[in-house]
mmCIF file of C-alpha atoms in Angstrom:
data_model
loop_
_atom_site.group_PDB
_atom_site.id
_atom_site.type_symbol
_atom_site.label_atom_id
_atom_site.label_comp_id
_atom_site.label_asym_id
_atom_site.label_seq_id
_atom_site.Cartn_x
_atom_site.Cartn_y
_atom_site.Cartn_z
ATOM 1 C CA MET E 1 -63.700 114.264 -64.829
ATOM 2 C CA THR E 2 -62.684 110.926 -66.304
ATOM 3 C CA ALA E 3 -60.691 109.804 -69.312
ATOM 4 C CA GLY E 4 -63.630 107.919 -70.858
ATOM 5 C CA ASN E 5 -64.828 110.589 -73.328
ATOM 6 C CA LEU E 6 -61.557 111.534 -74.991
ATOM 7 C CA THR E 7 -61.561 112.197 -78.715
ATOM 8 C CA GLY E 8 -58.013 111.153 -79.627
ATOM 9 C CA PRO E 9 -54.693 112.858 -80.406
ATOM 10 C CA ARG E 10 -54.688 116.434 -81.612
ATOM 11 C CA PRO E 11 -54.696 116.757 -85.433
ATOM 12 C CA GLY E 12 -51.258 116.571 -86.999
ATOM 13 C CA ARG E 13 -49.665 114.553 -84.162
ATOM 14 C CA SER E 14 -48.965 110.861 -84.607
ATOM 15 C CA ALA E 15 -50.137 108.445 -81.903
ATOM 16 C CA GLY E 16 -46.585 107.026 -81.900
ATOM 17 C CA ARG E 17 -44.961 110.384 -81.378
ATOM 18 C CA THR E 18 -42.220 111.413 -78.996
ATOM 19 C CA PHE E 19 -44.008 113.138 -76.126
ATOM 20 C CA LEU E 20 -42.727 116.612 -75.281
ATOM 21 C CA VAL E 21 -42.656 117.186 -71.511
ATOM 22 C CA GLY E 22 -43.027 120.910 -70.873
ATOM 23 C CA THR E 23 -41.068 122.496 -68.042
ATOM 24 C CA ARG E 24 -39.357 125.649 -66.895
ATOM 25 C CA ALA E 25 -35.587 125.608 -67.316
ATOM 26 C CA SER E 26 -34.681 125.920 -63.630
ATOM 27 C CA THR E 27 -32.742 123.061 -62.055
ATOM 28 C CA LEU E 28 -35.613 122.025 -59.799
ATOM 29 C CA ALA E 29 -38.321 122.268 -62.466
ATOM 30 C CA SER E 30 -36.297 120.385 -65.073
ATOM 31 C CA THR E 31 -35.320 117.734 -62.527
ATOM 32 C CA GLN E 32 -38.975 117.211 -61.613
ATOM 33 C CA ALA E 33 -39.961 117.034 -65.262
ATOM 34 C CA GLY E 34 -37.050 114.702 -65.906
ATOM 35 C CA THR E 35 -38.494 112.145 -63.506
ATOM 36 C CA VAL E 36 -41.714 112.183 -65.530
ATOM 37 C CA ARG E 37 -39.823 111.895 -68.826
ATOM 38 C CA ASP E 38 -37.805 108.963 -67.465
ATOM 39 C CA ALA E 39 -40.935 107.223 -66.167
ATOM 40 C CA LEU E 40 -42.540 107.508 -69.593
ATOM 41 C CA ILE E 41 -39.445 106.145 -71.290
ATOM 42 C CA ASP E 42 -39.270 103.256 -68.821
ATOM 43 C CA ARG E 43 -42.761 102.242 -69.951
ATOM 44 C CA GLY E 44 -41.735 102.334 -73.622
ATOM 45 C CA THR E 45 -43.087 105.821 -74.419
ATOM 46 C CA PRO E 46 -40.563 108.054 -76.217
ATOM 47 C CA ALA E 47 -40.294 111.394 -74.396
ATOM 48 C CA GLU E 48 -38.018 114.410 -74.116
ATOM 49 C CA LEU E 49 -38.004 117.705 -72.224
ATOM 50 C CA HIS E 50 -39.322 120.896 -73.808
ATOM 51 C CA PHE E 51 -38.310 124.134 -72.093
ATOM 52 C CA VAL E 52 -40.816 126.975 -71.766
ATOM 53 C CA HIS E 53 -39.712 130.417 -70.546
ATOM 54 C CA THR E 54 -42.167 132.083 -68.145
ATOM 55 C CA PRO E 55 -42.456 135.753 -67.072
ATOM 56 C CA GLY E 56 -41.914 134.544 -63.519
ATOM 57 C CA ASP E 57 -38.325 133.627 -64.357
ATOM 58 C CA ALA E 58 -37.458 137.286 -64.894
ATOM 59 C CA SER E 59 -39.333 138.331 -61.756
ATOM 60 C CA GLN E 60 -37.242 135.921 -59.705
ATOM 61 C CA LYS E 61 -34.038 137.561 -60.904
ATOM 62 C CA ALA E 62 -35.473 140.934 -59.846
ATOM 63 C CA GLN E 63 -36.520 139.498 -56.439
ATOM 64 C CA THR E 64 -40.070 140.751 -57.012
ATOM 65 C CA PRO E 65 -42.409 139.350 -54.312
ATOM 66 C CA VAL E 66 -44.881 136.753 -55.604
ATOM 67 C CA ALA E 67 -47.732 138.706 -53.994
ATOM 68 C CA ARG E 68 -46.950 141.619 -56.354
ATOM 69 C CA ILE E 69 -46.601 139.660 -59.602
ATOM 70 C CA GLY E 70 -49.668 137.500 -59.054
ATOM 71 C CA VAL E 71 -50.559 133.899 -58.277
ATOM 72 C CA GLY E 72 -49.870 131.382 -61.047
ATOM 73 C CA VAL E 73 -47.099 133.345 -62.730
ATOM 74 C CA PHE E 74 -45.009 130.188 -63.180
ATOM 75 C CA THR E 75 -47.831 127.952 -64.372
ATOM 76 C CA GLU E 76 -49.975 130.016 -66.741
ATOM 77 C CA THR E 77 -47.421 130.146 -69.555
ATOM 78 C CA LEU E 78 -46.718 126.430 -69.243
ATOM 79 C CA ARG E 79 -50.422 125.620 -69.343
ATOM 80 C CA ASN E 80 -50.908 127.839 -72.370
ATOM 81 C CA ALA E 81 -48.057 126.035 -74.134
ATOM 82 C CA LEU E 82 -49.737 122.714 -73.354
ATOM 83 C CA ALA E 83 -53.142 123.902 -74.553
ATOM 84 C CA ALA E 84 -51.621 125.200 -77.797
ATOM 85 C CA GLY E 85 -49.931 121.872 -78.553
ATOM 86 C CA GLU E 86 -46.404 123.211 -78.051
ATOM 87 C CA CYS E 87 -45.871 120.335 -75.605
ATOM 88 C CA ASP E 88 -47.830 117.195 -74.772
ATOM 89 C CA VAL E 89 -47.284 116.961 -71.010
ATOM 90 C CA ALA E 90 -46.806 119.704 -68.404
ATOM 91 C CA VAL E 91 -45.204 119.139 -65.005
ATOM 92 C CA HIS E 92 -46.049 121.504 -62.137
ATOM 93 C CA SER E 93 -45.390 121.743 -58.442
ATOM 94 C CA PHE E 94 -48.965 121.026 -57.423
ATOM 95 C CA LYS E 95 -49.002 123.653 -54.662
ATOM 96 C CA ASP E 96 -48.433 126.411 -57.247
ATOM 97 C CA LEU E 97 -51.507 125.683 -59.370
ATOM 98 C CA PRO E 98 -54.772 127.631 -59.075
ATOM 99 C CA THR E 99 -57.409 125.682 -57.142
ATOM 100 C CA ALA E 100 -60.133 126.164 -59.771
ATOM 101 C CA PRO E 101 -60.504 123.130 -62.077
ATOM 102 C CA ASP E 102 -59.420 123.643 -65.681
ATOM 103 C CA PRO E 103 -61.523 121.486 -68.047
ATOM 104 C CA ARG E 104 -58.845 121.642 -70.727
ATOM 105 C CA PHE E 105 -56.666 119.168 -68.867
ATOM 106 C CA ILE E 106 -56.564 115.728 -67.265
ATOM 107 C CA ALA E 107 -54.155 115.433 -64.336
ATOM 108 C CA VAL E 108 -52.286 112.691 -62.516
ATOM 109 C CA VAL E 109 -50.239 112.895 -59.325
ATOM 110 C CA PRO E 110 -47.062 110.787 -59.017
ATOM 111 C CA PRO E 111 -45.924 109.487 -55.615
ATOM 112 C CA ARG E 112 -45.507 112.422 -53.265
ATOM 113 C CA VAL E 113 -42.300 113.109 -51.338
ATOM 114 C CA ASP E 114 -42.012 114.484 -47.797
ATOM 115 C CA PRO E 115 -44.052 117.730 -47.676
ATOM 116 C CA ARG E 116 -42.336 119.254 -44.633
ATOM 117 C CA GLU E 117 -40.073 122.299 -44.523
ATOM 118 C CA VAL E 118 -36.336 122.251 -43.893
ATOM 119 C CA LEU E 119 -34.040 124.830 -42.334
ATOM 120 C CA VAL E 120 -30.649 125.507 -43.927
ATOM 121 C CA SER E 121 -28.693 127.470 -41.346
ATOM 122 C CA ASN E 122 -25.300 128.853 -40.453
ATOM 123 C CA GLY E 123 -23.689 126.380 -38.056
ATOM 124 C CA ASP E 124 -26.464 123.834 -38.688
ATOM 125 C CA LEU E 125 -28.597 125.301 -35.908
ATOM 126 C CA THR E 126 -32.256 124.326 -35.638
ATOM 127 C CA LEU E 127 -35.068 126.861 -35.683
ATOM 128 C CA ARG E 128 -35.241 126.845 -31.898
ATOM 129 C CA GLU E 129 -31.451 127.139 -31.557
ATOM 130 C CA LEU E 130 -31.030 130.256 -33.716
ATOM 131 C CA PRO E 131 -29.849 133.283 -31.718
ATOM 132 C CA ARG E 132 -32.167 136.148 -30.831
ATOM 133 C CA GLY E 133 -32.525 138.611 -33.685
ATOM 134 C CA ALA E 134 -31.461 136.040 -36.293
ATOM 135 C CA ARG E 135 -32.455 136.915 -39.870
ATOM 136 C CA ILE E 136 -34.344 134.102 -41.594
ATOM 137 C CA GLY E 137 -34.954 134.146 -45.323
ATOM 138 C CA THR E 138 -38.460 133.327 -46.568
ATOM 139 C CA GLY E 139 -41.011 135.271 -48.557
ATOM 140 C CA ALA E 140 -43.997 132.995 -47.904
ATOM 141 C CA PRO E 141 -46.638 134.512 -45.577
ATOM 142 C CA ARG E 142 -47.562 131.006 -44.377
ATOM 143 C CA ARG E 143 -43.993 130.388 -43.210
ATOM 144 C CA VAL E 144 -43.514 133.893 -41.830
ATOM 145 C CA SER E 145 -46.668 133.751 -39.714
ATOM 146 C CA GLN E 146 -45.723 130.430 -38.135
ATOM 147 C CA ILE E 147 -42.092 131.399 -37.571
ATOM 148 C CA ARG E 148 -43.235 134.574 -35.821
ATOM 149 C CA ALA E 149 -45.547 132.531 -33.592
ATOM 150 C CA LEU E 150 -42.721 130.185 -32.652
ATOM 151 C CA ARG E 151 -39.862 132.699 -32.569
ATOM 152 C CA PRO E 152 -41.183 136.280 -32.239
ATOM 153 C CA ASP E 153 -37.611 137.436 -31.556
ATOM 154 C CA VAL E 154 -36.272 136.680 -35.060
ATOM 155 C CA GLU E 155 -36.559 138.718 -38.265
ATOM 156 C CA CYS E 156 -38.052 137.259 -41.460
ATOM 157 C CA VAL E 157 -36.508 138.587 -44.681
ATOM 158 C CA GLY E 158 -38.208 138.300 -48.086
ATOM 159 C CA LEU E 159 -36.340 135.942 -50.385
ATOM 160 C CA ARG E 160 -36.800 134.582 -53.897
ATOM 161 C CA GLY E 161 -34.666 132.694 -56.393
ATOM 162 C CA ASN E 162 -33.704 129.102 -57.051
ATOM 163 C CA ILE E 163 -32.504 126.697 -54.384
ATOM 164 C CA ASP E 164 -28.812 127.474 -54.794
ATOM 165 C CA THR E 165 -29.446 131.237 -54.792
ATOM 166 C CA ARG E 166 -31.388 131.011 -51.539
ATOM 167 C CA MET E 167 -28.893 128.748 -49.814
ATOM 168 C CA SER E 168 -26.022 130.996 -50.880
ATOM 169 C CA ARG E 169 -27.484 133.764 -48.695
ATOM 170 C CA VAL E 170 -26.683 131.772 -45.525
ATOM 171 C CA GLY E 171 -23.457 132.762 -43.773
ATOM 172 C CA ASP E 172 -21.917 134.696 -40.917
ATOM 173 C CA GLY E 173 -21.251 138.007 -42.695
ATOM 174 C CA PRO E 174 -23.116 141.253 -41.895
ATOM 175 C CA GLU E 175 -25.303 140.955 -45.016
ATOM 176 C CA ASP E 176 -25.808 137.213 -44.730
ATOM 177 C CA LEU E 177 -28.835 135.393 -43.349
ATOM 178 C CA ALA E 178 -28.683 133.095 -40.352
ATOM 179 C CA ALA E 179 -30.971 130.615 -42.097
ATOM 180 C CA VAL E 180 -33.409 130.050 -44.941
ATOM 181 C CA VAL E 181 -36.562 127.931 -44.962
ATOM 182 C CA LEU E 182 -37.117 125.715 -47.988
ATOM 183 C CA ALA E 183 -39.432 122.897 -48.992
ATOM 184 C CA ARG E 184 -37.761 119.587 -48.219
ATOM 185 C CA ALA E 185 -39.159 118.206 -51.481
ATOM 186 C CA GLY E 186 -37.029 120.557 -53.565
ATOM 187 C CA LEU E 187 -33.794 119.681 -51.813
ATOM 188 C CA GLU E 188 -34.629 115.982 -51.998
ATOM 189 C CA ARG E 189 -35.312 116.092 -55.724
ATOM 190 C CA VAL E 190 -32.053 117.876 -56.580
ATOM 191 C CA GLY E 191 -29.977 115.791 -54.173
ATOM 192 C CA ARG E 192 -29.150 118.563 -51.676
ATOM 193 C CA LEU E 193 -30.727 117.271 -48.472
ATOM 194 C CA ASP E 194 -27.261 117.189 -46.914
ATOM 195 C CA ARG E 195 -27.540 120.989 -46.539
ATOM 196 C CA ALA E 196 -30.568 120.753 -44.244
ATOM 197 C CA ALA E 197 -29.898 121.378 -40.561
ATOM 198 C CA GLU E 198 -33.419 120.374 -39.589
ATOM 199 C CA THR E 199 -36.583 118.941 -41.063
ATOM 200 C CA VAL E 200 -39.186 121.108 -39.351
ATOM 201 C CA SER E 201 -42.128 119.414 -37.635
ATOM 202 C CA VAL E 202 -45.575 120.099 -39.106
ATOM 203 C CA THR E 203 -46.603 121.275 -35.643
ATOM 204 C CA ASP E 204 -44.037 124.090 -35.946
ATOM 205 C CA ILE E 205 -44.540 125.008 -39.612
ATOM 206 C CA MET E 206 -47.514 123.416 -41.351
ATOM 207 C CA PRO E 207 -46.716 122.842 -45.050
ATOM 208 C CA ALA E 208 -48.528 124.429 -47.962
ATOM 209 C CA PRO E 209 -51.473 122.431 -49.313
ATOM 210 C CA ALA E 210 -50.124 119.743 -51.699
ATOM 211 C CA GLN E 211 -46.479 120.622 -50.961
ATOM 212 C CA GLY E 212 -44.211 117.795 -52.083
ATOM 213 C CA ALA E 213 -46.652 116.645 -54.789
ATOM 214 C CA LEU E 214 -46.270 117.047 -58.524
ATOM 215 C CA CYS E 215 -49.192 117.551 -60.888
ATOM 216 C CA VAL E 216 -48.747 116.120 -64.391
ATOM 217 C CA GLU E 217 -51.233 117.537 -66.880
ATOM 218 C CA VAL E 218 -52.148 116.513 -70.400
ATOM 219 C CA ARG E 219 -54.829 117.836 -72.751
ATOM 220 C CA ALA E 220 -58.241 116.315 -72.127
ATOM 221 C CA ASP E 221 -58.705 115.734 -75.871
ATOM 222 C CA ASP E 222 -55.397 113.865 -76.260
ATOM 223 C CA ALA E 223 -56.246 110.203 -75.621
ATOM 224 C CA ALA E 224 -52.717 109.000 -76.373
ATOM 225 C CA ALA E 225 -51.203 111.362 -73.806
ATOM 226 C CA VAL E 226 -53.787 110.432 -71.164
ATOM 227 C CA GLU E 227 -53.020 106.772 -71.698
ATOM 228 C CA ALA E 228 -49.269 107.449 -71.542
ATOM 229 C CA VAL E 229 -49.415 109.144 -68.121
ATOM 230 C CA ARG E 230 -52.044 106.919 -66.482
ATOM 231 C CA HIS E 231 -49.492 104.699 -64.788
ATOM 232 C CA LEU E 232 -47.826 107.716 -63.128
ATOM 233 C CA ASP E 233 -50.801 108.331 -60.853
ATOM 234 C CA ASP E 234 -50.458 107.382 -57.185
ATOM 235 C CA PRO E 235 -54.007 107.259 -55.750
ATOM 236 C CA VAL E 236 -52.927 107.916 -52.142
ATOM 237 C CA SER E 237 -50.803 110.941 -53.056
ATOM 238 C CA HIS E 238 -53.577 112.172 -55.355
ATOM 239 C CA ALA E 239 -56.276 111.948 -52.688
ATOM 240 C CA ARG E 240 -54.138 113.624 -50.027
ATOM 241 C CA ALA E 241 -53.261 116.519 -52.329
ATOM 242 C CA VAL E 242 -56.876 116.981 -53.422
ATOM 243 C CA ALA E 243 -58.080 117.070 -49.805
ATOM 244 C CA GLU E 244 -55.532 119.703 -48.820
ATOM 245 C CA ARG E 245 -56.248 121.891 -51.842
ATOM 246 C CA ALA E 246 -60.003 121.629 -51.258
ATOM 247 C CA VAL E 247 -59.431 123.429 -47.952
ATOM 248 C CA LEU E 248 -57.648 126.229 -49.814
ATOM 249 C CA ALA E 249 -60.417 126.444 -52.407
ATOM 250 C CA THR E 250 -63.126 126.593 -49.737
ATOM 251 C CA LEU E 251 -61.295 129.416 -47.991
ATOM 252 C CA GLU E 252 -61.024 131.172 -51.373
ATOM 253 C CA ALA E 253 -57.360 131.778 -50.609
ATOM 254 C CA GLY E 254 -54.470 131.750 -53.069
ATOM 255 C CA CYS E 255 -51.223 129.819 -52.806
ATOM 256 C CA THR E 256 -49.536 132.827 -51.134
ATOM 257 C CA ALA E 257 -52.119 133.033 -48.316
ATOM 258 C CA PRO E 258 -51.084 132.070 -44.751
ATOM 259 C CA VAL E 259 -52.840 128.703 -45.001
ATOM 260 C CA GLY E 260 -51.273 125.319 -44.267
ATOM 261 C CA ALA E 261 -52.505 121.752 -44.602
ATOM 262 C CA PHE E 262 -51.172 118.288 -43.928
ATOM 263 C CA SER E 263 -52.811 114.896 -44.406
ATOM 264 C CA THR E 264 -52.219 111.188 -44.035
ATOM 265 C CA LEU E 265 -54.081 108.297 -45.625
ATOM 266 C CA GLU E 266 -53.697 104.954 -43.860
ATOM 267 C CA ASP E 267 -55.922 101.862 -43.825
ATOM 268 C CA GLY E 268 -58.599 103.672 -45.802
ATOM 269 C CA VAL E 269 -58.860 106.631 -43.419
ATOM 270 C CA LEU E 270 -57.753 110.104 -44.467
ATOM 271 C CA THR E 271 -56.812 112.437 -41.610
ATOM 272 C CA LEU E 272 -56.542 116.069 -42.616
ATOM 273 C CA GLN E 273 -55.281 118.986 -40.552
ATOM 274 C CA ALA E 274 -55.355 122.569 -41.778
ATOM 275 C CA GLY E 275 -54.637 125.971 -40.286
ATOM 276 C CA VAL E 276 -54.903 129.686 -40.955
ATOM 277 C CA PHE E 277 -52.293 131.938 -39.383
ATOM 278 C CA ALA E 278 -52.054 135.670 -38.650
ATOM 279 C CA LEU E 279 -48.983 137.222 -40.255
ATOM 280 C CA ASP E 280 -47.787 138.701 -36.960
ATOM 281 C CA GLY E 281 -47.943 135.288 -35.278
ATOM 282 C CA SER E 282 -50.678 136.352 -32.860
ATOM 283 C CA THR E 283 -53.457 134.048 -34.074
ATOM 284 C CA SER E 284 -53.664 130.502 -35.371
ATOM 285 C CA LEU E 285 -56.817 128.569 -36.234
ATOM 286 C CA VAL E 286 -56.160 124.848 -36.642
ATOM 287 C CA ARG E 287 -58.776 122.135 -37.208
ATOM 288 C CA THR E 288 -58.623 118.389 -37.971
ATOM 289 C CA ILE E 289 -61.015 115.974 -39.677
ATOM 290 C CA SER E 290 -60.924 112.262 -40.513
ATOM 291 C CA GLY E 291 -63.023 110.164 -42.859
ATOM 292 C CA PRO E 292 -62.985 107.056 -45.068
ATOM 293 C CA VAL E 293 -61.255 107.369 -48.434
ATOM 294 C CA ASP E 294 -60.682 104.217 -50.464
ATOM 295 C CA ALA E 295 -57.801 105.039 -52.814
ATOM 296 C CA THR E 296 -57.330 101.519 -54.169
ATOM 297 C CA GLY E 297 -57.767 101.181 -57.899
ATOM 298 C CA ALA E 298 -58.331 104.883 -58.551
ATOM 299 C CA GLY E 299 -57.395 106.476 -61.856
ATOM 300 C CA PRO E 300 -56.556 109.948 -63.169
ATOM 301 C CA GLY E 301 -59.109 112.716 -63.102
ATOM 302 C CA ASP E 302 -59.620 116.273 -61.967
ATOM 303 C CA ALA E 303 -56.761 116.894 -59.561
ATOM 304 C CA HIS E 304 -57.573 120.436 -58.528
ATOM 305 C CA GLY E 305 -60.389 120.328 -56.037
ATOM 306 C CA GLY E 306 -62.131 117.015 -56.506
ATOM 307 C CA GLY E 307 -63.967 115.629 -59.503
ATOM 308 C CA GLU E 308 -67.302 116.617 -60.963
ATOM 309 C CA ASP E 309 -70.327 116.197 -58.707
ATOM 310 C CA ASP E 310 -72.193 112.984 -59.541
ATOM 311 C CA GLY E 311 -74.874 113.563 -56.924
ATOM 312 C CA THR E 312 -73.497 111.077 -54.406
ATOM 313 C CA ASP E 313 -73.368 112.236 -50.791
ATOM 314 C CA ALA E 314 -69.786 112.205 -49.554
ATOM 315 C CA GLY E 315 -70.206 113.519 -46.046
ATOM 316 C CA GLU E 316 -67.941 112.569 -43.184
ATOM 317 C CA GLY E 317 -68.329 108.872 -42.384
ATOM 318 C CA VAL E 318 -69.699 107.962 -45.846
ATOM 319 C CA VAL E 319 -67.545 106.139 -48.384
ATOM 320 C CA HIS E 320 -67.678 107.873 -51.770
ATOM 321 C CA PRO E 321 -67.070 105.646 -54.829
ATOM 322 C CA ASP E 322 -64.439 108.100 -56.129
ATOM 323 C CA PRO E 323 -61.573 108.733 -53.673
ATOM 324 C CA GLN E 324 -60.909 112.183 -55.103
ATOM 325 C CA HIS E 325 -64.513 113.188 -54.466
ATOM 326 C CA ALA E 326 -64.381 111.811 -50.949
ATOM 327 C CA ALA E 327 -61.073 113.520 -50.220
ATOM 328 C CA ALA E 328 -62.324 116.808 -51.651
ATOM 329 C CA GLU E 329 -65.486 116.631 -49.544
ATOM 330 C CA LEU E 330 -63.420 116.202 -46.386
ATOM 331 C CA GLY E 331 -61.337 119.208 -47.406
ATOM 332 C CA ARG E 332 -64.417 121.315 -48.072
ATOM 333 C CA THR E 333 -65.915 120.341 -44.732
ATOM 334 C CA LEU E 334 -62.734 121.275 -42.902
ATOM 335 C CA GLY E 335 -62.491 124.542 -44.810
ATOM 336 C CA THR E 336 -66.055 125.367 -43.793
ATOM 337 C CA ARG E 337 -65.218 124.700 -40.150
ATOM 338 C CA LEU E 338 -62.256 127.068 -40.400
ATOM 339 C CA LEU E 339 -64.502 129.746 -41.904
ATOM 340 C CA GLU E 340 -66.975 129.269 -39.068
ATOM 341 C CA ALA E 341 -64.086 129.782 -36.634
ATOM 342 C CA GLY E 342 -63.173 133.131 -38.236
ATOM 343 C CA ALA E 343 -60.600 132.150 -40.870
ATOM 344 C CA ALA E 344 -61.755 134.753 -43.387
ATOM 345 C CA SER E 345 -60.912 137.655 -41.070
ATOM 346 C CA VAL E 346 -57.493 136.200 -40.288
ATOM 347 C CA ILE E 347 -56.709 135.874 -44.009
ATOM 348 C CA ALA E 348 -58.107 139.340 -44.794
ATOM 349 C CA THR E 349 -55.897 141.012 -42.209
ATOM 350 C CA ALA E 350 -52.714 139.219 -43.252
ATOM 351 C CA GLY E 351 -51.588 142.167 -45.372
ATOM 352 C CA PRO E 352 -48.183 142.508 -47.065
ATOM 353 C CA LEU E 353 -44.952 141.221 -45.565
#
């Protein structure tokens, strides 16, 4: 998908308008959206935040597991608000979006921050230093499966809520947790990295596909909005995120599945590693692929699983003219290799936490 066939601003909205940047009201979400608002303003585009309440906000307060309330609970309402013209720009944590492309929107990906996990622990102990039987807070099957593989002697406890709520559970009392696992990106964005005892290696806990990346969406029929966000796109971050999410899409797994991915893009070569993990820690399938991806001079497009197919072969070792297509093809190839190694059965047997 490209920005070349846009029809102009939605009726009733001036091309010189103040752009409304849609976001949830949580500290992390509004901070992320605030960086987009500020970047627009810095380029001379008037912008302000617009808060959208989602059903997922109430489910967090009730500590309802994400697996029970459904994938996309935090993004669907925001996308609907964008589609309806309630806001002009929507800012998501890219890892939370469905992998299926949505033709209603054009997306850009700002520069990505460190995608690794961090451990916030009592006494600033690392994951390997925690005592036997330690209770670790995390509700993500991907994290649980890898923690159990590394430390089968600890207990993983389901946990939801905002960053401060999760970190407040760490202590030395009988009801406290010894540690919680969080995305480093969240702590970095809200200025709380000082609480991290350890940034966990990707070989210990592989991040979620596209973790640390934001996805900024605008309506595909809003030429003024597309033009306003163009400069936010970082082609390297965009290609890496697309490659990782293409693995997830190929596996037909949701964002709560025990699937991890991590990529680098240096000197025109994208190296992608992805894994599927059994919830009990007994099995891990990890594969790696590398291929040429030229991310210089790329622009915004379909950020969800690669752009539309233009008939060009983008197999491993072949340079595709569109870096998102090339990155997506690498991700699909790696996903296929994981399926051939038995990934579907590992995912199917993951079961509830």
